[in-house]
CSV table of N, CA and C in Angstrom, one decimal:
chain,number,residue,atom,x,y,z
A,707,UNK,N,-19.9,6.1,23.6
A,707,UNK,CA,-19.6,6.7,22.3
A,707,UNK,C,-19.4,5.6,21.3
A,708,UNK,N,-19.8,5.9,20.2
A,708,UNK,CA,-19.9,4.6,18.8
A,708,UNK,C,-19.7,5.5,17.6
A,709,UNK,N,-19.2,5.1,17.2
A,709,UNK,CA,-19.1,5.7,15.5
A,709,UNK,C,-19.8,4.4,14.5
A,710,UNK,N,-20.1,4.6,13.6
A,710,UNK,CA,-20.9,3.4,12.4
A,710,UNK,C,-20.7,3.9,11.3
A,711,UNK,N,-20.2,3.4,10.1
A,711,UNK,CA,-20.2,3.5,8.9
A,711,UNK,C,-20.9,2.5,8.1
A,712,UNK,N,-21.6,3.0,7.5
A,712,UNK,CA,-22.7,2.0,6.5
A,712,UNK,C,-22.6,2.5,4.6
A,713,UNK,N,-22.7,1.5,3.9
A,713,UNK,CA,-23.0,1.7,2.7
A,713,UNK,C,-24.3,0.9,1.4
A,714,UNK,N,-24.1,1.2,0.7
A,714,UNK,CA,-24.9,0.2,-0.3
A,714,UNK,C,-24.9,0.6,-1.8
A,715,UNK,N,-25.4,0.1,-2.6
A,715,UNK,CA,-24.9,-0.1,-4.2
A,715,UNK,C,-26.2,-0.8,-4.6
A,716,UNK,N,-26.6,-0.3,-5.8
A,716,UNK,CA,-27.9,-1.0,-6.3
A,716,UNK,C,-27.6,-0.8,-7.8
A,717,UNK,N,-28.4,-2.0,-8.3
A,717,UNK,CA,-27.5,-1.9,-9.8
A,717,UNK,C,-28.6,-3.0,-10.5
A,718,UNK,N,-28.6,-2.8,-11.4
A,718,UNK,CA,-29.7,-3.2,-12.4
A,718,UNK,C,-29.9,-5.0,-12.2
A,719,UNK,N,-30.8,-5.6,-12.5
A,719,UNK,CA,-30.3,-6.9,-12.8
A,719,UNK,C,-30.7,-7.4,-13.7
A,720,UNK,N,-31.7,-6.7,-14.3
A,720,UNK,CA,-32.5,-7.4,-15.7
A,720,UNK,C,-31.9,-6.5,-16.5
A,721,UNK,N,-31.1,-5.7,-17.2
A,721,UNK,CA,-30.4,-4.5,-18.0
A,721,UNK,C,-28.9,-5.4,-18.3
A,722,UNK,N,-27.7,-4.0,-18.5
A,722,UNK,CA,-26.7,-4.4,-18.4
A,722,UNK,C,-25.8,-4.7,-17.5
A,723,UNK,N,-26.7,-4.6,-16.3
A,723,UNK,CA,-25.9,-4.8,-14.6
A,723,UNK,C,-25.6,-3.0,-14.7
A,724,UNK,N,-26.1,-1.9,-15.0
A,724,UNK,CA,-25.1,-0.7,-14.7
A,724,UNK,C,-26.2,0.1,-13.6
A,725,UNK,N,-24.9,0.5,-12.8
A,725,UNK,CA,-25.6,1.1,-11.5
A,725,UNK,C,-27.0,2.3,-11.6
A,726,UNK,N,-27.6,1.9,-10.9
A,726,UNK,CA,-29.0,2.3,-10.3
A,726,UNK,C,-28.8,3.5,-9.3
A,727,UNK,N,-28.5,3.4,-7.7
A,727,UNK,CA,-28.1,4.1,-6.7
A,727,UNK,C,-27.2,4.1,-6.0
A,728,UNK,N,-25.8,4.5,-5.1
A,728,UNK,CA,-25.4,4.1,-4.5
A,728,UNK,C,-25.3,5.5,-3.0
A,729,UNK,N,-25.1,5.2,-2.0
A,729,UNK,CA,-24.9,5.4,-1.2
A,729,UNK,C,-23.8,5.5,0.2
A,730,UNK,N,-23.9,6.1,1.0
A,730,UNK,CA,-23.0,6.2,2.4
A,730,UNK,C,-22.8,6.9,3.5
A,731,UNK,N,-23.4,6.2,4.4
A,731,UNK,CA,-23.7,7.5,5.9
A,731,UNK,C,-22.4,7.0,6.7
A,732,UNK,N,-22.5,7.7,8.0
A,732,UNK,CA,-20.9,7.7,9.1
A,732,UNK,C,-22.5,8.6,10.3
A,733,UNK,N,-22.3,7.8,10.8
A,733,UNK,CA,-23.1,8.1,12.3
A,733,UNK,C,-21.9,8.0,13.6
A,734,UNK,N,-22.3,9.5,14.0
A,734,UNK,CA,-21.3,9.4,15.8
A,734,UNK,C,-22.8,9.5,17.2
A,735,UNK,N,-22.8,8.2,17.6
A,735,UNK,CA,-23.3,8.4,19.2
A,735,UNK,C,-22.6,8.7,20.2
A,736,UNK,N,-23.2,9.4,21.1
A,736,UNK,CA,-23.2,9.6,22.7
A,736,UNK,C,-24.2,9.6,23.5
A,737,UNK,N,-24.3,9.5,24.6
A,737,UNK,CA,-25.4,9.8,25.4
A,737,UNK,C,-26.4,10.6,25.0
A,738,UNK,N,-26.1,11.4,24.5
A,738,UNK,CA,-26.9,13.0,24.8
A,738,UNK,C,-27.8,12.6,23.0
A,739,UNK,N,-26.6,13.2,22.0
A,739,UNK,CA,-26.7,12.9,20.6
A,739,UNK,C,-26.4,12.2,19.6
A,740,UNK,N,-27.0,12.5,18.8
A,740,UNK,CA,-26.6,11.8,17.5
A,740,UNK,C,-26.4,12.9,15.9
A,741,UNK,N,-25.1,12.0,15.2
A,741,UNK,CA,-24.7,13.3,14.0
A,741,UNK,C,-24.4,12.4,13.3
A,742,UNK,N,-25.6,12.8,11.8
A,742,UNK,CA,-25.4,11.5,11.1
A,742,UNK,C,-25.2,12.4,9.6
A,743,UNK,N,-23.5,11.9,8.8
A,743,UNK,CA,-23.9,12.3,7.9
A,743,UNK,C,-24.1,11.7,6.6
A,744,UNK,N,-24.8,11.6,5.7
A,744,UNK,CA,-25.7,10.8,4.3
A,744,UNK,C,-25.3,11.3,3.4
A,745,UNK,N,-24.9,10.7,2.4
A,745,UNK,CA,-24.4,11.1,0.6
A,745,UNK,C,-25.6,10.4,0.1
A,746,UNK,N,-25.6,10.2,-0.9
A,746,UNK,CA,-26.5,9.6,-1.7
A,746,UNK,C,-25.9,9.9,-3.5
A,747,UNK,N,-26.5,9.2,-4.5
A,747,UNK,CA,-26.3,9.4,-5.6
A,747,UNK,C,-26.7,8.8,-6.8
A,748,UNK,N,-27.6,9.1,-7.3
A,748,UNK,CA,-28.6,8.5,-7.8
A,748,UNK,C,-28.4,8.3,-9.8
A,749,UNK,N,-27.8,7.4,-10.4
A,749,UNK,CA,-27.6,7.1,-11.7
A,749,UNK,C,-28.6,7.3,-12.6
A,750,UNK,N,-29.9,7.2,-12.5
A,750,UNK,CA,-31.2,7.2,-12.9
A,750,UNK,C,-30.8,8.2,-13.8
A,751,UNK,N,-31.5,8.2,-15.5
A,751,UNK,CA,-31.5,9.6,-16.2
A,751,UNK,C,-32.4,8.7,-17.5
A,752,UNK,N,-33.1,10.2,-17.2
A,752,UNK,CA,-34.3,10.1,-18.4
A,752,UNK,C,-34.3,11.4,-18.9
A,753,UNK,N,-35.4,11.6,-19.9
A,753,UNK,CA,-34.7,12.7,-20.9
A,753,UNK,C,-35.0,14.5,-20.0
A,754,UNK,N,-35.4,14.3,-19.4
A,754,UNK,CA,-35.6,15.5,-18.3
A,754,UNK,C,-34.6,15.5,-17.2
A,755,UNK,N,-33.9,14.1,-16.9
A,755,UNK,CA,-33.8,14.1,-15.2
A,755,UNK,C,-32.3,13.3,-15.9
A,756,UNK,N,-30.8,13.9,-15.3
A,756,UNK,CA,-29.4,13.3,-15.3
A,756,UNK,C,-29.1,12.9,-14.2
A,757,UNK,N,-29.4,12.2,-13.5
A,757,UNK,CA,-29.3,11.6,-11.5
A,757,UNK,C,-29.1,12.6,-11.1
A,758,UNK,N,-29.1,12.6,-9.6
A,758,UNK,CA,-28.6,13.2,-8.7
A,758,UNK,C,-27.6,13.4,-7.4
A,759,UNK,N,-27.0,14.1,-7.2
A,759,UNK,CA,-26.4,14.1,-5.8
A,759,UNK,C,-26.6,14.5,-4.8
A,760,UNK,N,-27.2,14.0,-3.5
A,760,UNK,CA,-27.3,14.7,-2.3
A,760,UNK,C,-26.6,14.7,-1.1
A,761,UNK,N,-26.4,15.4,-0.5
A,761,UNK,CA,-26.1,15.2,0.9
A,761,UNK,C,-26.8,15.4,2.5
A,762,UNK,N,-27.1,14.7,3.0
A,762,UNK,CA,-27.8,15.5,4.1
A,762,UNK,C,-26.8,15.3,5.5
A,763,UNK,N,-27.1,16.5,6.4
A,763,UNK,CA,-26.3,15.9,7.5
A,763,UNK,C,-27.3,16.3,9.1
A,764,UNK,N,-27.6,15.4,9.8
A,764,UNK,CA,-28.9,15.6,10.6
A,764,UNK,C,-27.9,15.4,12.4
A,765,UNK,N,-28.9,16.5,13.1
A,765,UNK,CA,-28.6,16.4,14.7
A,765,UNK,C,-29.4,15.6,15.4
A,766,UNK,N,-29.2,14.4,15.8
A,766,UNK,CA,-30.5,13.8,16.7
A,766,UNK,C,-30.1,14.5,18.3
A,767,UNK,N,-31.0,14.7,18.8
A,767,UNK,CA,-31.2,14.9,20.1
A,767,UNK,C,-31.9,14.0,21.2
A,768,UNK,N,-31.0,13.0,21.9
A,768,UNK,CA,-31.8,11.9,22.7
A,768,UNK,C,-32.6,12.4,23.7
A,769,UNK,N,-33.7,12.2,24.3
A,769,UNK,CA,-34.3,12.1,25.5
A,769,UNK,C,-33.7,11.2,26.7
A,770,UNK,N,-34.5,11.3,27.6
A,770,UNK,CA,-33.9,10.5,29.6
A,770,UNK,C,-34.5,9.3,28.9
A,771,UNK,N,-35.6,9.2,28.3
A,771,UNK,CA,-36.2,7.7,27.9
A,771,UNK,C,-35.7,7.2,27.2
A,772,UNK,N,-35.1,7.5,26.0
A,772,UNK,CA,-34.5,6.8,25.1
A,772,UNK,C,-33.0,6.2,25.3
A,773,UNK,N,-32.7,6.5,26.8
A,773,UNK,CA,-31.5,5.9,27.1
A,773,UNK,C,-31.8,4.8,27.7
């Protein structure tokens, strides 16, 4: 069994340094599965589009092989 938390941040560099995207998943392994859940969040805004927020949350199901 493992748990993992990951993140990231992206952010301008030629502008005024102000954020671009950031993100953060939390993944649980076992044998069997995987349950991974993803935020996301996106700064970007143009005159149609004010960023966005998502979330996704996904089931992996392992195979005999992939162990």
């Amino acid at each position: 069994r493992r748990i993992q938390a990951s993140g990231y941040y992206k952010y301008d560099l030629t502008g005024k340094g102000e954020p671009v995207e950031a993100g953060a998943a939390l993944q649980y392994d076992n044998e069997c599965t995987a349950l991974v859940f993803e935020i996301d969040k996106s700064y970007t805004e143009d005159r149609d589009f004010k960023g966005s927020l998502s979330f996704m949350f996904k089931v992996i199901l392992k195979t005999l092989g992939g162990m």
